[in-house]
Short mmCIF file of C-alpha atoms and ligand atoms in Angstrom, two decimals:
data_model
loop_
_atom_site.label_atom_id
_atom_site.label_comp_id
_atom_site.label_asym_id
_atom_site.label_seq_id
_atom_site.Cartn_x
_atom_site.Cartn_y
_atom_site.Cartn_z
CA VAL A 1 0.00 0.00 0.00
CA GLN A 2 1.07 3.57 -0.59
CA ILE A 3 0.98 5.67 2.57
CA SER A 4 0.93 9.42 2.97
CA MET A 5 3.26 9.65 5.96
CA GLN A 6 1.98 11.63 8.95
CA LYS A 7 4.22 11.17 11.99
CA VAL A 8 7.69 9.66 12.20
CA GLY A 9 9.52 9.42 15.53
CA ILE A 10 13.31 9.66 15.73
CA CYS A 11 15.00 6.67 17.31
CA GLY A 12 18.45 6.39 18.87
CA SER A 13 19.40 4.18 15.93
CA ASP A 14 18.44 6.92 13.43
CA VAL A 15 20.74 9.35 15.24
CA LYS A 16 23.53 6.78 15.30
CA TYR A 17 23.28 6.08 11.54
CA TRP A 18 23.30 9.84 10.97
CA THR A 19 26.30 10.60 13.18
CA ALA A 20 28.38 7.39 13.17
CA GLY A 21 27.22 5.85 9.86
CA ALA A 22 26.94 2.37 11.34
CA ILE A 23 25.61 0.17 14.12
CA GLY A 24 27.73 -2.98 14.31
CA ASP A 25 27.49 -4.81 10.99
CA PHE A 26 24.80 -2.47 9.66
CA ILE A 27 26.86 0.08 7.76
CA VAL A 28 25.49 3.01 5.74
CA LYS A 29 27.16 2.65 2.33
CA GLY A 30 24.98 4.94 0.24
CA PRO A 31 22.25 7.51 0.71
CA ILE A 32 19.25 6.12 2.62
CA LEU A 33 16.16 7.56 4.25
CA LEU A 34 15.91 7.23 8.02
CA GLY A 35 12.78 6.74 10.14
CA HIS A 36 11.08 3.52 11.24
CA GLU A 37 8.63 4.73 13.92
CA ALA A 38 5.89 5.60 11.53
CA SER A 39 2.22 6.28 10.93
CA GLY A 40 0.21 7.66 8.01
CA ILE A 41 -2.88 7.50 5.80
CA VAL A 42 -3.39 4.89 3.07
CA THR A 43 -3.50 6.63 -0.32
CA LYS A 44 -3.28 3.72 -2.80
CA LEU A 45 -3.79 -0.02 -2.69
CA GLY A 46 -1.94 -2.78 -4.49
CA PRO A 47 -4.14 -5.12 -6.57
CA ASN A 48 -4.52 -7.86 -3.93
CA VAL A 49 -4.79 -5.79 -0.76
CA LYS A 50 -7.85 -6.84 1.25
CA ASN A 51 -7.09 -5.72 4.82
CA LEU A 52 -6.98 -1.95 4.20
CA LYS A 53 -8.74 0.74 2.23
CA VAL A 54 -7.81 4.19 0.95
CA GLY A 55 -8.17 6.74 3.76
CA ASP A 56 -7.37 4.30 6.58
CA ARG A 57 -5.21 5.78 9.34
CA VAL A 58 -2.39 3.29 9.95
CA ALA A 59 0.83 2.46 11.79
CA MET A 60 3.59 0.33 10.29
CA ASP A 61 5.66 -2.54 11.59
CA PRO A 62 9.09 -1.80 9.99
CA HIS A 63 9.59 -5.45 9.01
CA ILE A 64 8.82 -6.99 5.66
CA THR A 65 9.77 -10.64 5.90
CA CYS A 66 9.91 -13.66 3.57
CA ARG A 67 6.83 -15.29 5.17
CA SER A 68 8.00 -18.82 4.30
CA CYS A 69 11.12 -19.61 6.38
CA GLU A 70 10.93 -21.63 9.62
CA PHE A 71 10.96 -18.44 11.71
CA CYS A 72 8.24 -16.68 9.76
CA LYS A 73 6.12 -19.83 9.87
CA SER A 74 6.63 -20.34 13.60
CA GLY A 75 5.70 -16.77 14.52
CA ARG A 76 9.22 -15.45 15.08
CA TYR A 77 9.47 -13.33 11.95
CA ASN A 78 12.01 -10.98 13.57
CA MET A 79 14.49 -13.86 13.12
CA CYS A 80 13.81 -14.11 9.36
CA PRO A 81 17.15 -14.29 7.48
CA ASP A 82 15.62 -12.64 4.42
CA LEU A 83 13.99 -9.50 5.71
CA PHE A 84 13.61 -5.85 4.89
CA PHE A 85 13.63 -3.49 7.87
CA LEU A 86 12.95 0.23 7.60
CA ALA A 87 15.99 2.46 8.05
CA THR A 88 18.49 -0.32 8.66
CA PRO A 89 21.13 -0.17 5.93
CA PRO A 90 20.98 -1.08 3.16
CA ASP A 91 17.19 -0.71 3.65
CA SER A 92 15.75 2.76 3.44
CA GLY A 93 13.33 4.37 5.91
CA ALA A 94 9.94 6.06 5.90
CA LEU A 95 10.80 9.66 6.76
CA ALA A 96 9.26 11.05 3.58
CA ARG A 97 5.99 12.44 2.25
CA PHE A 98 5.02 9.02 0.86
CA HIS A 99 6.14 5.49 1.54
CA VAL A 100 5.12 2.11 0.11
CA HIS A 101 4.95 -0.81 2.56
CA ALA A 102 3.70 -4.41 2.51
CA ALA A 103 0.01 -4.42 3.50
CA ASP A 104 0.37 -7.30 5.99
CA PHE A 105 2.78 -5.18 8.08
CA VAL A 106 0.44 -2.17 8.10
CA PHE A 107 -2.17 -1.87 10.87
CA LYS A 108 -5.29 0.28 11.03
CA LEU A 109 -5.52 2.75 13.91
CA PRO A 110 -8.83 3.26 15.72
CA ASP A 111 -10.18 6.82 15.66
CA ASN A 112 -9.12 7.46 19.25
CA VAL A 113 -5.45 6.63 18.60
CA SER A 114 -3.48 9.60 17.23
CA PHE A 115 -0.76 9.43 14.58
CA GLU A 116 1.83 10.29 17.26
CA GLU A 117 0.65 7.38 19.37
CA GLY A 118 0.64 5.20 16.26
CA ALA A 119 4.30 6.05 15.64
CA CYS A 120 5.10 5.22 19.28
CA VAL A 121 3.87 1.65 18.82
CA GLU A 122 7.38 0.93 17.51
CA PRO A 123 9.39 1.82 20.66
CA LEU A 124 6.59 0.34 22.81
CA SER A 125 6.99 -2.86 20.80
CA VAL A 126 10.58 -3.18 21.98
CA GLY A 127 9.30 -3.01 25.56
CA LEU A 128 6.48 -5.47 24.91
CA ASN A 129 8.82 -7.95 23.25
CA ALA A 130 11.18 -7.79 26.24
CA CYS A 131 8.33 -8.18 28.75
CA ARG A 132 7.08 -11.22 26.83
CA ARG A 133 10.58 -12.73 26.57
CA VAL A 134 11.18 -12.53 30.33
CA GLY A 135 7.59 -13.39 31.26
CA VAL A 136 6.41 -10.30 33.16
CA THR A 137 3.02 -10.92 34.72
CA MET A 138 0.60 -9.62 37.36
CA GLY A 139 2.15 -8.96 40.78
CA ASN A 140 5.77 -9.19 39.60
CA HIS A 141 8.63 -6.97 40.67
CA VAL A 142 10.45 -5.63 37.61
CA LEU A 143 13.79 -3.84 37.49
CA ILE A 144 14.53 -1.71 34.41
CA THR A 145 18.09 -0.46 33.98
CA GLY A 146 18.20 2.69 31.86
CA ALA A 147 15.48 5.37 31.68
CA GLY A 148 15.85 6.37 28.01
CA PRO A 149 12.94 5.97 25.57
CA ILE A 150 13.22 2.15 25.51
CA GLY A 151 13.44 1.89 29.31
CA LEU A 152 10.40 4.15 29.63
CA CYS A 153 8.47 2.15 27.02
CA SER A 154 9.36 -1.05 28.89
CA LEU A 155 8.06 0.62 32.05
CA LEU A 156 4.72 1.50 30.41
CA VAL A 157 4.29 -2.06 29.16
CA ALA A 158 5.35 -3.70 32.47
CA LYS A 159 2.81 -1.50 34.24
CA ALA A 160 0.11 -2.55 31.78
CA TYR A 161 1.02 -6.18 32.50
CA GLY A 162 0.18 -5.59 36.16
CA ALA A 163 3.69 -5.50 37.65
CA ALA A 164 3.31 -4.63 41.35
CA ALA A 165 6.67 -2.89 41.73
CA ILE A 166 8.78 -1.35 38.99
CA CYS A 167 12.19 0.10 39.82
CA ILE A 168 14.09 2.01 37.17
CA THR A 169 17.75 3.06 37.38
CA ASP A 170 19.72 5.71 35.50
CA ILE A 171 22.60 8.14 35.94
CA ASP A 172 20.34 11.11 35.12
CA ALA A 173 18.07 12.36 37.93
CA LYS A 174 15.74 14.20 35.53
CA ARG A 175 15.00 11.03 33.60
CA LEU A 176 14.20 9.20 36.83
CA GLU A 177 11.83 11.94 37.90
CA PHE A 178 10.09 11.58 34.56
CA ALA A 179 9.96 7.79 34.97
CA LYS A 180 8.23 8.29 38.30
CA SER A 181 5.56 10.41 36.63
CA LEU A 182 4.97 7.52 34.20
CA GLY A 183 4.35 5.05 37.01
CA ALA A 184 7.70 3.75 38.26
CA THR A 185 7.16 2.80 41.91
CA HIS A 186 10.87 3.13 42.71
CA THR A 187 13.86 4.86 41.14
CA TYR A 188 17.55 4.72 41.89
CA LEU A 189 20.11 7.29 40.77
CA ILE A 190 23.35 5.40 40.13
CA GLY A 191 26.39 7.23 41.47
CA LYS A 192 30.04 6.61 40.72
CA ASP A 193 30.62 5.01 44.13
CA ASP A 194 27.90 2.39 43.70
CA LYS A 195 29.03 -1.24 43.48
CA PRO A 196 26.74 -3.56 41.50
CA GLU A 197 26.70 -6.36 44.09
CA GLU A 198 25.77 -4.12 47.04
CA LEU A 199 23.33 -2.17 44.93
CA GLY A 200 21.66 -5.40 43.82
CA HIS A 201 20.76 -6.18 47.44
CA LYS A 202 19.75 -2.61 48.11
CA ILE A 203 17.33 -2.58 45.18
CA GLY A 204 15.74 -5.81 46.40
CA GLN A 205 15.14 -4.17 49.78
CA LEU A 206 13.90 -0.97 48.18
CA MET A 207 11.32 -2.91 46.15
CA GLY A 208 10.14 -5.05 49.07
CA GLY A 209 11.65 -8.16 47.48
CA PRO A 210 14.07 -8.70 44.60
CA PRO A 211 12.87 -8.34 41.01
CA HIS A 212 11.45 -11.41 39.25
CA GLN A 213 12.64 -9.91 36.00
CA THR A 214 15.21 -7.33 34.97
CA ILE A 215 15.11 -5.58 31.60
CA GLU A 216 18.50 -4.14 30.65
CA CYS A 217 18.11 -1.05 28.45
CA SER A 218 21.38 0.81 29.03
CA GLY A 219 24.10 -1.24 27.36
CA ALA A 220 26.42 -0.52 30.29
CA GLN A 221 28.61 -3.18 31.92
CA PHE A 222 27.55 -1.86 35.32
CA SER A 223 23.88 -2.54 34.54
CA VAL A 224 24.58 -6.07 33.30
CA ASP A 225 26.33 -6.81 36.61
CA LEU A 226 23.52 -5.12 38.52
CA ALA A 227 20.89 -7.15 36.64
CA VAL A 228 22.54 -10.43 37.66
CA TYR A 229 23.03 -9.42 41.30
CA ALA A 230 19.59 -7.86 41.73
CA THR A 231 17.37 -10.44 40.03
CA ARG A 232 15.63 -13.04 42.19
CA HIS A 233 16.68 -16.71 42.08
CA ALA A 234 15.14 -18.49 39.07
CA GLY A 235 14.34 -15.09 37.58
CA ALA A 236 14.98 -13.76 34.09
CA VAL A 237 17.13 -11.01 32.61
CA GLY A 238 16.19 -9.54 29.24
CA ILE A 239 18.98 -7.75 27.40
CA ILE A 240 17.95 -5.02 24.97
CA GLY A 241 20.79 -2.53 25.38
CA HIS A 242 24.16 -2.96 23.82
CA GLY A 243 26.96 -0.45 24.16
CA PRO A 244 30.38 -2.09 23.99
CA PRO A 245 30.34 -5.17 21.71
CA ARG A 246 31.42 -7.38 24.63
CA VAL A 247 30.36 -7.33 28.25
CA SER A 248 31.01 -9.89 30.98
CA PHE A 249 28.57 -11.64 33.33
CA PRO A 250 29.13 -12.61 36.98
CA ILE A 251 29.02 -16.23 35.92
CA VAL A 252 28.88 -17.92 39.34
CA THR A 253 25.87 -15.86 40.40
CA THR A 254 24.17 -16.37 37.03
CA VAL A 255 24.58 -20.14 37.34
CA ALA A 256 23.79 -20.39 41.06
CA LYS A 257 20.58 -18.41 40.65
CA GLU A 258 19.58 -20.26 37.47
CA LEU A 259 18.90 -16.95 35.77
CA ASP A 260 17.44 -17.04 32.28
CA ILE A 261 19.42 -14.54 30.21
CA LYS A 262 17.42 -13.59 27.14
CA GLY A 263 18.49 -11.48 24.19
CA CYS A 264 15.66 -9.26 22.97
CA PHE A 265 15.85 -8.21 19.32
CA ARG A 266 13.29 -5.76 17.99
CA TYR A 267 9.83 -7.38 18.30
CA VAL A 268 7.35 -9.73 16.76
CA ASN A 269 3.53 -9.59 16.53
CA THR A 270 3.23 -6.54 18.75
CA TRP A 271 1.26 -3.97 16.71
CA PRO A 272 -2.26 -5.43 17.16
CA THR A 273 -1.78 -5.82 20.93
CA LEU A 274 -0.37 -2.34 21.50
CA ILE A 275 -2.90 -0.57 19.30
CA GLU A 276 -5.65 -2.25 21.36
CA MET A 277 -3.96 -1.28 24.63
CA ILE A 278 -3.51 2.36 23.62
CA SER A 279 -7.07 2.56 22.32
CA ALA A 280 -8.40 1.04 25.55
CA GLY A 281 -6.48 3.56 27.65
CA GLN A 282 -4.35 0.84 29.27
CA ILE A 283 -1.14 2.37 27.96
CA ASN A 284 -0.70 6.14 27.84
CA VAL A 285 2.34 6.90 25.70
CA LYS A 286 1.52 10.58 25.08
CA PRO A 287 3.75 12.00 27.85
CA ILE A 288 6.93 10.64 26.23
CA ILE A 289 6.37 12.74 23.10
CA THR A 290 8.30 15.86 24.05
CA HIS A 291 9.12 17.56 20.73
CA ASN A 292 7.39 18.12 17.40
CA PHE A 293 8.95 19.33 14.15
CA THR A 294 7.86 19.51 10.52
CA ILE A 295 9.63 17.51 7.83
CA GLU A 296 11.26 20.76 6.63
CA GLU A 297 12.82 21.07 10.11
CA THR A 298 14.27 17.55 10.03
CA LEU A 299 17.85 18.67 10.67
CA GLN A 300 16.76 20.61 13.74
CA ALA A 301 14.73 17.60 14.87
CA PHE A 302 17.79 15.35 14.62
CA GLU A 303 19.94 17.91 16.47
CA THR A 304 17.35 17.92 19.25
CA ALA A 305 17.24 14.12 19.40
CA LYS A 306 21.04 13.96 19.43
CA SER A 307 21.28 16.49 22.27
CA GLY A 308 19.17 14.22 24.49
CA ALA A 309 17.00 17.22 25.40
CA GLY A 310 13.73 15.38 24.92
CA ILE A 311 12.44 11.84 25.18
CA LYS A 312 10.70 11.28 21.85
CA VAL A 313 11.12 13.71 18.97
CA MET A 314 8.38 13.54 16.31
CA ILE A 315 8.46 14.75 12.73
CA ASP A 316 5.26 15.74 10.96
CA CYS A 317 5.55 14.55 7.35
CA ALA A 318 2.20 15.84 6.10
CA LYS A 319 2.10 18.62 3.55
CA LYS A 320 0.58 21.68 5.18
CA MET A 321 -2.10 23.38 3.10
CA ALA A 322 -1.78 27.16 3.20
ZN1 ZN B 401 12.96 2.80 17.15
ZN1 ZN B 402 11.23 -15.53 6.84
#
């Protein structure tokens, strides 16, 4: 389907491709469009499209997968070896007036879900995938390390899952304050004198019992150590963040506690769930949208995102009628 793009959020990865030109093995070799947190209005249909009609307000899952490999067939399409993914080189993004996407990865938004919220389904999806991977459920204690956009989205999803206590850590007090306003029951400002092992115990006490699950969103070695020391015996640690290409684990503690360490890559089958949850008022993502720019102001928008001034920076791609 052809989509008249409305809102595109800027992700940390977009900024990284712009400034560093690469994330690991994904290297920008030629000009590409950025933007994968996207929503718009359907303007044209391909000949066999049945699930959408012209004029539908939609949000897009950035994947387009092969649909026939073992992973696609078993419902793990994020593992597809033959996939297209918006704004991941060499694949181009959706930050444009118009974009064409596969209809089965495009989802209709109910009237009460805005285009901004539709674009935020993407970062929320990272949080939902991690919560699913580690098995967050009602009454759990959840530790989230890192209060950037992904940590905050994980917080919103863990809350919607019915987590009883959610503690979030960061090195930035302002971010923690913001996390509290989104529903974190506890926050901890990590200082340079903190030791992961001691802090692990302290966080357990703070939360009234150690976390059943920890979701690591910072990519810092300190947080990986903290996750292992803090998490309850037989608990699970989901790893989303990656900073240095190698980090180490306190192996004896990991083994002795029988921790499940789970890598969390993007997401799979999350759009329908999150659109329902936003529409039902169970997840309120609006507060994380801190800045709005027009597509003509894209450079300024990227400068703002790079500066870390806001949480989620949105770009309005619609043509304004005078
Ligand atoms: Zn993103
Ligand atoms: Zn596949």
